[in-house]
CSV table of C-alpha atoms in Angstrom, one decimal:
chain,number,residue,atom,x,y,z
A,28,MET,CA,-25.7,-36.2,-3.8
A,29,LYS,CA,-23.6,-39.1,-2.5
A,30,LYS,CA,-25.2,-38.6,0.9
A,31,ILE,CA,-28.7,-38.9,-0.6
A,32,ILE,CA,-27.6,-42.1,-2.4
A,33,VAL,CA,-26.3,-43.6,0.9
A,34,ILE,CA,-29.5,-42.7,2.6
A,35,PHE,CA,-31.6,-44.3,-0.1
A,36,SER,CA,-29.4,-47.5,-0.1
A,37,ILE,CA,-29.9,-47.8,3.7
A,38,ALA,CA,-33.7,-47.3,3.2
A,39,LEU,CA,-33.9,-50.1,0.6
A,40,PHE,CA,-32.1,-52.5,3.0
A,41,PHE,CA,-34.3,-51.5,5.9
A,42,ASN,CA,-37.4,-51.8,3.7
A,43,SER,CA,-36.4,-55.3,2.5
A,44,CYS,CA,-36.5,-56.5,6.1
A,45,VAL,CA,-40.1,-55.6,6.6
A,46,GLY,CA,-42.2,-58.7,7.3
A,47,THR,CA,-39.4,-60.5,9.2
A,48,ASP,CA,-39.1,-60.9,12.9
A,49,LYS,CA,-36.1,-58.5,13.0
A,50,PHE,CA,-37.4,-55.2,11.6
A,51,VAL,CA,-40.8,-53.4,11.7
A,52,LEU,CA,-41.3,-50.1,10.0
A,53,ARG,CA,-42.1,-47.3,12.4
A,54,THR,CA,-45.3,-45.3,12.3
A,55,SER,CA,-45.0,-42.2,10.2
A,56,LEU,CA,-45.7,-38.7,11.6
A,57,GLY,CA,-47.0,-35.5,10.1
A,58,LYS,CA,-50.2,-33.6,9.5
A,59,VAL,CA,-52.2,-34.2,6.3
A,60,ASN,CA,-51.4,-32.0,3.3
A,61,LYS,CA,-47.9,-31.4,4.7
A,62,VAL,CA,-44.7,-32.2,2.7
A,63,MET,CA,-41.1,-32.2,3.9
A,64,VAL,CA,-38.7,-31.3,1.1
A,65,VAL,CA,-35.1,-32.7,1.4
A,66,THR,CA,-32.8,-30.4,-0.5
A,67,LYS,CA,-29.9,-27.9,0.1
A,68,ALA,CA,-30.7,-24.6,1.7
A,69,SER,CA,-29.2,-22.8,-1.3
A,70,ASP,CA,-31.6,-24.6,-3.6
A,71,TRP,CA,-34.6,-23.9,-1.3
A,72,THR,CA,-33.9,-20.2,-1.4
A,73,GLY,CA,-33.3,-20.2,-5.1
A,74,ASP,CA,-35.4,-20.9,-8.2
A,75,LEU,CA,-36.0,-24.5,-7.3
A,76,GLY,CA,-37.5,-23.7,-3.9
A,77,THR,CA,-39.7,-21.0,-5.6
A,78,ALA,CA,-41.0,-23.5,-8.1
A,79,ILE,CA,-41.9,-26.0,-5.4
A,80,ARG,CA,-43.5,-23.4,-3.2
A,81,ASN,CA,-45.5,-21.9,-6.1
A,82,SER,CA,-46.8,-25.3,-7.2
A,83,PHE,CA,-47.7,-26.7,-3.7
A,84,GLY,CA,-48.9,-23.2,-2.7
A,85,GLU,CA,-51.7,-23.1,-5.2
A,86,LEU,CA,-54.8,-22.2,-3.2
A,87,VAL,CA,-57.6,-24.6,-2.3
A,88,VAL,CA,-60.7,-23.6,-4.2
A,89,GLY,CA,-63.7,-22.5,-2.2
A,90,LEU,CA,-62.2,-21.7,1.1
A,91,PRO,CA,-62.9,-18.3,2.8
A,92,GLN,CA,-59.3,-17.8,3.8
A,93,PRO,CA,-56.4,-18.4,1.4
A,94,GLU,CA,-54.9,-21.8,2.2
A,95,PRO,CA,-52.4,-23.8,0.0
A,96,MET,CA,-53.1,-27.3,-1.3
A,97,LEU,CA,-49.9,-28.5,0.4
A,98,SER,CA,-47.9,-26.9,3.2
A,99,VAL,CA,-44.1,-27.4,2.9
A,100,SER,CA,-41.0,-27.4,5.1
A,101,GLN,CA,-37.4,-27.9,4.1
A,102,ILE,CA,-34.5,-29.9,5.6
A,103,GLY,CA,-31.0,-30.3,4.4
A,104,PRO,CA,-29.7,-33.8,3.4
A,105,ASN,CA,-27.3,-33.8,6.3
A,106,ALA,CA,-30.2,-33.5,8.8
A,107,PHE,CA,-32.3,-36.1,7.1
A,108,GLY,CA,-32.2,-39.0,9.5
A,109,GLY,CA,-33.5,-40.2,12.9
A,110,MET,CA,-36.9,-38.9,13.5
A,111,MET,CA,-36.9,-36.7,10.4
A,112,ASN,CA,-37.2,-39.5,7.9
A,113,ILE,CA,-40.4,-40.8,9.3
A,114,SER,CA,-42.4,-37.9,8.0
A,115,ARG,CA,-45.4,-39.2,6.1
A,116,ASN,CA,-44.9,-37.2,2.9
A,117,ILE,CA,-41.3,-36.6,1.7
A,118,LEU,CA,-39.9,-35.0,-1.5
A,119,ILE,CA,-36.2,-35.7,-2.1
A,120,ILE,CA,-34.4,-33.5,-4.5
A,121,GLY,CA,-30.9,-34.1,-5.8
A,122,GLU,CA,-28.4,-34.0,-8.7
A,123,GLY,CA,-27.5,-37.1,-10.6
A,124,GLU,CA,-26.1,-38.4,-13.9
A,125,LYS,CA,-29.5,-38.3,-15.6
A,126,GLU,CA,-33.0,-36.9,-15.1
A,127,ASP,CA,-35.3,-39.1,-13.0
A,128,PHE,CA,-38.6,-39.2,-11.2
A,129,TYR,CA,-40.1,-42.0,-9.1
A,130,ILE,CA,-42.4,-42.7,-6.2
A,131,LYS,CA,-41.9,-45.2,-3.4
A,132,LYS,CA,-44.2,-46.2,-0.5
A,133,ASN,CA,-43.2,-47.0,3.1
A,134,VAL,CA,-39.4,-46.5,2.7
A,135,TYR,CA,-38.6,-45.4,6.3
A,136,ALA,CA,-42.0,-45.6,8.0
A,137,GLN,CA,-45.6,-46.5,7.2
A,138,PRO,CA,-47.8,-45.1,5.8
A,139,GLN,CA,-45.4,-43.0,3.8
A,140,THR,CA,-45.0,-41.5,0.4
A,141,VAL,CA,-41.5,-40.6,-0.7
A,142,ILE,CA,-41.0,-38.9,-4.1
A,143,TYR,CA,-37.6,-38.5,-5.8
A,144,VAL,CA,-36.8,-35.8,-8.3
A,145,TYR,CA,-33.3,-35.8,-9.9
A,146,GLY,CA,-31.7,-33.7,-12.6
A,147,THR,CA,-28.2,-33.0,-13.9
A,148,ASP,CA,-28.2,-29.4,-12.6
A,149,ASP,CA,-30.7,-26.9,-11.0
A,150,ALA,CA,-32.4,-26.0,-14.3
A,151,SER,CA,-32.7,-29.8,-15.1
A,152,ILE,CA,-34.3,-30.5,-11.6
A,153,ILE,CA,-36.8,-27.6,-12.1
A,154,LYS,CA,-37.7,-29.0,-15.5
A,155,VAL,CA,-38.3,-32.5,-14.1
A,156,PHE,CA,-40.3,-31.1,-11.2
A,157,ASN,CA,-42.5,-29.0,-13.4
A,158,GLU,CA,-43.1,-31.9,-15.8
A,159,TYR,CA,-44.4,-34.1,-13.0
A,160,LYS,CA,-45.8,-31.6,-10.5
A,161,LYS,CA,-49.4,-32.6,-11.0
A,162,GLU,CA,-48.6,-36.2,-10.5
A,163,ILE,CA,-46.6,-35.3,-7.4
A,164,ILE,CA,-49.4,-33.3,-5.8
A,165,SER,CA,-51.9,-35.9,-6.7
A,166,ALA,CA,-49.8,-38.7,-5.1
A,167,TYR,CA,-49.5,-36.8,-1.8
A,168,ILE,CA,-53.2,-35.9,-1.6
A,169,SER,CA,-54.3,-39.4,-2.6
A,170,SER,CA,-52.0,-40.9,0.1
A,171,ASP,CA,-53.4,-38.6,2.7
A,172,ILE,CA,-57.0,-39.4,1.6
A,173,LEU,CA,-56.3,-43.2,2.1
A,174,MET,CA,-54.6,-42.6,5.4
A,175,THR,CA,-57.6,-40.6,6.6
A,176,GLN,CA,-60.0,-43.2,5.5
A,177,ASN,CA,-58.1,-45.9,7.3
A,178,ILE,CA,-58.3,-43.9,10.5
A,179,PHE,CA,-62.0,-43.5,10.1
A,180,LYS,CA,-62.4,-47.2,9.5
A,181,ALA,CA,-61.1,-47.9,13.0
A,182,LYS,CA,-64.0,-45.9,14.5
A,183,GLN,CA,-66.7,-45.9,11.8
A,184,LEU,CA,-70.5,-45.6,12.3
A,185,GLU,CA,-72.7,-48.6,11.8
A,186,LEU,CA,-74.5,-47.6,8.6
A,187,SER,CA,-77.5,-49.9,9.0
A,188,GLN,CA,-79.1,-47.4,11.4
A,189,PHE,CA,-79.6,-44.8,8.7
A,190,LYS,CA,-82.8,-45.2,6.7
A,191,THR,CA,-81.7,-43.0,3.8
A,192,LEU,CA,-78.5,-44.9,3.2
A,193,GLN,CA,-80.4,-48.2,3.2
A,194,GLU,CA,-83.1,-46.8,0.8
A,195,ILE,CA,-80.6,-45.2,-1.6
A,196,GLY,CA,-78.2,-48.2,-1.4
A,197,VAL,CA,-75.0,-46.3,-0.7
A,198,SER,CA,-72.3,-46.5,1.9
A,199,PHE,CA,-69.4,-44.4,3.2
A,200,THR,CA,-66.7,-44.7,5.9
A,201,ILE,CA,-68.0,-42.2,8.4
A,202,PRO,CA,-66.4,-41.8,11.9
A,203,LYS,CA,-68.6,-42.2,14.9
A,204,GLU,CA,-68.3,-38.6,15.9
A,205,TYR,CA,-71.1,-37.7,13.5
A,206,LYS,CA,-74.6,-37.6,14.9
A,207,THR,CA,-77.9,-37.6,13.1
A,208,VAL,CA,-79.7,-34.3,12.4
A,209,ASP,CA,-82.3,-35.6,9.9
A,210,ASP,CA,-82.9,-39.0,8.3
A,211,THR,CA,-86.1,-39.1,6.3
A,212,GLY,CA,-85.3,-42.2,4.1
A,213,GLU,CA,-84.7,-39.8,1.2
A,214,PHE,CA,-82.4,-37.3,2.8
A,215,LEU,CA,-79.7,-37.7,5.4
A,216,TRP,CA,-78.0,-35.0,7.4
A,217,LEU,CA,-75.2,-35.8,9.8
A,218,ARG,CA,-73.2,-33.4,12.0
A,219,GLN,CA,-69.9,-33.5,13.9
A,220,HIS,CA,-69.3,-30.8,16.5
A,221,LEU,CA,-65.8,-29.5,16.3
A,222,LYS,CA,-64.0,-29.5,19.6
A,223,SER,CA,-60.6,-27.8,19.1
A,224,GLY,CA,-59.6,-24.1,19.2
A,225,ILE,CA,-62.0,-21.4,18.2
A,226,ALA,CA,-63.7,-24.0,15.9
A,227,LYS,CA,-65.3,-25.7,19.0
A,228,THR,CA,-68.4,-23.6,18.3
A,229,GLY,CA,-68.5,-25.0,14.7
A,230,SER,CA,-69.4,-28.2,12.9
A,231,ASN,CA,-68.7,-30.4,9.9
A,232,ASN,CA,-71.8,-31.6,8.1
A,233,ILE,CA,-72.7,-34.4,5.7
A,234,LEU,CA,-75.7,-34.5,3.4
A,235,VAL,CA,-76.7,-37.5,1.3
A,236,TYR,CA,-79.6,-37.8,-1.2
A,237,ALA,CA,-80.5,-38.9,-4.7
A,238,ILE,CA,-82.4,-37.2,-7.5
A,239,PRO,CA,-83.6,-38.5,-10.8
A,240,LEU,CA,-81.2,-38.4,-13.8
A,241,GLU,CA,-83.1,-36.4,-16.4
A,242,GLU,CA,-80.3,-35.3,-18.9
A,243,GLU,CA,-76.8,-36.3,-18.3
A,244,LEU,CA,-75.3,-33.5,-20.3
A,245,GLU,CA,-77.0,-31.0,-17.9
A,246,VAL,CA,-75.9,-32.5,-14.6
A,247,SER,CA,-73.0,-30.1,-14.0
A,248,GLU,CA,-75.1,-27.1,-15.0
A,249,ASN,CA,-77.8,-28.0,-12.5
A,250,ILE,CA,-75.7,-28.7,-9.4
A,251,ILE,CA,-76.1,-25.2,-7.8
A,252,ALA,CA,-79.9,-25.1,-8.5
A,253,VAL,CA,-80.3,-28.5,-6.9
A,254,ARG,CA,-78.3,-27.7,-3.8
A,255,ASN,CA,-80.2,-24.4,-3.4
A,256,ARG,CA,-83.5,-26.3,-3.6
A,257,ILE,CA,-82.3,-28.9,-1.1
A,258,GLY,CA,-81.0,-26.1,1.2
A,259,LYS,CA,-84.3,-24.3,1.2
A,260,LYS,CA,-86.2,-27.5,1.9
A,261,HIS,CA,-83.9,-29.2,4.5
A,262,ILE,CA,-81.3,-26.7,5.9
A,263,PRO,CA,-83.2,-24.0,7.8
A,264,GLY,CA,-81.8,-21.0,9.7
A,265,SER,CA,-83.1,-19.6,12.9
A,266,ASP,CA,-86.2,-18.5,11.1
A,267,PRO,CA,-87.1,-21.3,8.6
A,268,GLU,CA,-89.5,-19.1,6.7
A,269,THR,CA,-86.8,-16.5,5.7
A,270,MET,CA,-83.5,-18.2,6.5
A,271,TYR,CA,-82.1,-21.2,4.8
A,272,MET,CA,-78.9,-22.4,3.2
A,273,ILE,CA,-78.0,-21.2,-0.3
A,274,THR,CA,-74.9,-21.0,-2.5
A,275,GLU,CA,-73.1,-17.8,-1.8
A,276,GLU,CA,-74.0,-15.4,-4.6
A,277,ALA,CA,-70.8,-13.4,-4.5
A,278,TYR,CA,-68.6,-16.4,-5.2
A,279,THR,CA,-68.7,-18.6,-8.4
A,280,PRO,CA,-68.3,-22.3,-7.4
A,281,HIS,CA,-65.8,-24.4,-9.4
A,282,THR,CA,-66.9,-27.7,-10.9
A,283,SER,CA,-64.7,-30.4,-12.4
A,284,GLU,CA,-65.3,-33.9,-13.7
A,285,THR,CA,-64.0,-36.9,-11.7
A,286,PHE,CA,-64.9,-40.5,-10.9
A,287,LEU,CA,-66.3,-42.0,-7.7
A,288,ASP,CA,-66.7,-45.7,-7.2
A,289,GLY,CA,-65.9,-46.1,-10.9
A,290,LYS,CA,-68.7,-43.8,-12.0
A,291,LYS,CA,-68.6,-40.5,-13.7
A,292,ALA,CA,-69.1,-37.7,-11.1
A,293,PHE,CA,-68.7,-33.9,-10.7
A,294,GLU,CA,-66.8,-32.3,-7.9
A,295,THR,CA,-68.0,-28.8,-7.0
A,296,ARG,CA,-66.3,-26.6,-4.5
A,297,GLY,CA,-67.7,-23.3,-3.3
A,298,LYS,CA,-69.1,-21.3,-0.5
A,299,TRP,CA,-72.5,-21.5,1.3
A,300,GLU,CA,-74.3,-19.0,3.3
A,301,VAL,CA,-77.6,-18.7,5.1
A,302,LYS,CA,-80.0,-16.4,3.4
A,303,ASN,CA,-80.8,-13.3,5.5
A,304,ASP,CA,-78.3,-14.3,8.2
A,305,PHE,CA,-74.5,-14.1,8.8
A,306,MET,CA,-73.6,-17.8,8.8
A,307,ALA,CA,-71.3,-19.0,5.9
A,308,GLY,CA,-68.5,-21.4,5.1
A,309,PRO,CA,-67.1,-23.7,2.4
A,310,PHE,CA,-68.7,-26.8,0.8
A,311,ILE,CA,-67.6,-29.7,-1.3
A,312,ASN,CA,-70.3,-31.5,-3.4
A,313,TYR,CA,-70.0,-34.8,-5.4
A,314,SER,CA,-72.8,-35.5,-7.9
A,315,VAL,CA,-72.4,-39.1,-9.1
A,316,VAL,CA,-74.1,-40.3,-12.3
A,317,ASP,CA,-75.6,-43.7,-11.5
A,318,LYS,CA,-76.9,-44.8,-14.9
A,319,ALA,CA,-77.9,-48.3,-13.8
A,320,ARG,CA,-80.6,-46.7,-11.6
A,321,ASN,CA,-81.2,-43.6,-13.7
A,322,ARG,CA,-80.3,-41.2,-10.9
A,323,ILE,CA,-77.7,-38.9,-9.4
A,324,VAL,CA,-76.4,-39.7,-6.0
A,325,VAL,CA,-75.3,-36.6,-4.1
A,326,PHE,CA,-72.8,-36.3,-1.3
A,327,GLU,CA,-72.2,-32.9,0.1
A,328,GLY,CA,-70.0,-31.8,3.0
A,329,PHE,CA,-70.0,-28.3,4.4
A,330,THR,CA,-68.1,-26.7,7.3
A,331,TYR,CA,-69.1,-24.0,9.8
A,332,ALA,CA,-65.9,-22.9,11.7
A,333,PRO,CA,-65.7,-19.2,12.3
A,334,SER,CA,-62.3,-17.5,12.5
A,335,VAL,CA,-60.2,-20.6,11.8
A,336,ASN,CA,-58.6,-22.2,8.7
A,337,LYS,CA,-60.8,-24.8,7.2
A,338,ARG,CA,-58.6,-26.8,4.8
A,339,ALA,CA,-58.3,-29.8,7.2
A,340,PHE,CA,-62.1,-29.9,7.8
A,341,ILE,CA,-63.0,-29.9,4.1
A,342,PHE,CA,-60.2,-32.5,3.5
A,343,GLU,CA,-61.9,-34.9,6.0
A,344,LEU,CA,-65.2,-34.5,4.2
A,345,GLU,CA,-63.5,-35.2,0.9
A,346,ALA,CA,-62.0,-38.4,2.3
A,347,ILE,CA,-65.5,-39.5,3.4
A,348,ALA,CA,-67.0,-38.7,0.1
A,349,LYS,CA,-64.3,-40.7,-1.8
A,350,SER,CA,-65.1,-43.8,0.3
A,351,MET,CA,-68.5,-43.9,-1.4
A,352,LYS,CA,-69.8,-47.3,-2.5
A,353,ILE,CA,-73.0,-47.6,-4.5
A,354,GLN,CA,-74.9,-50.9,-4.6
């Protein structure tokens, strides 16, 4: 515990020097949705480690392969230094005189989220972690969303070229790798060809459109019917008469209420497939209630990436969706 306190004290001193000519925080390292846990090996192999792995290991809804919300690795307090403390997402576990929980940004590097969980013994630490686990997971995911959006800002598309976005009056931070498939003024379809690994034959796709708001209480109930109608009209297979995108019938999508651009919205995660064909994959759909213009603005992202994990692809689409601004 003393070693953790020393490390934290050094970090505070180092962080206090940011903005001067003497010290500049290093750039953090690490993949999105990855957390490094700083705790003793005996704790990691015991009940505490099990609690962390079970919570972070909850599966992402709607993916064909089982993938956890957050991947985790463990390092002992003695090894937490040098290049190890510039990981982007860090969870520091320790024993103290009282139970405590707090979040700090950019302690050793930037961007960085460091979360501290303390208890008086193992049972106390587990209690504190379980009490705040939803907030902990949300903090790491939100941080990675923002980091991803900032990366996209540095190479974003010029949105004035898209008729549909101009007509609907909506904007997103979309990286320039996306190319136009269809842009009617009422419906936009963008596609990014994936270039790495087996997924180089696949793609990430973005759909944007708006529909009239008829009954707000029925918005969530109608999401699947709407996306099936749009799929039949705009997303054809190799034979447009008999093949088109639908929601996979064998998997029930999950819809939850959220907010985008300060407006009530519904997030739906599920699986798509092409009717009468073998193409399929995950999708994420945001239906935003825009009362001011009596409409629903829809962003949907879907991935086609055979034989590879898809969490990272869907996460990028989520980051783009959450950059939405409605005029």
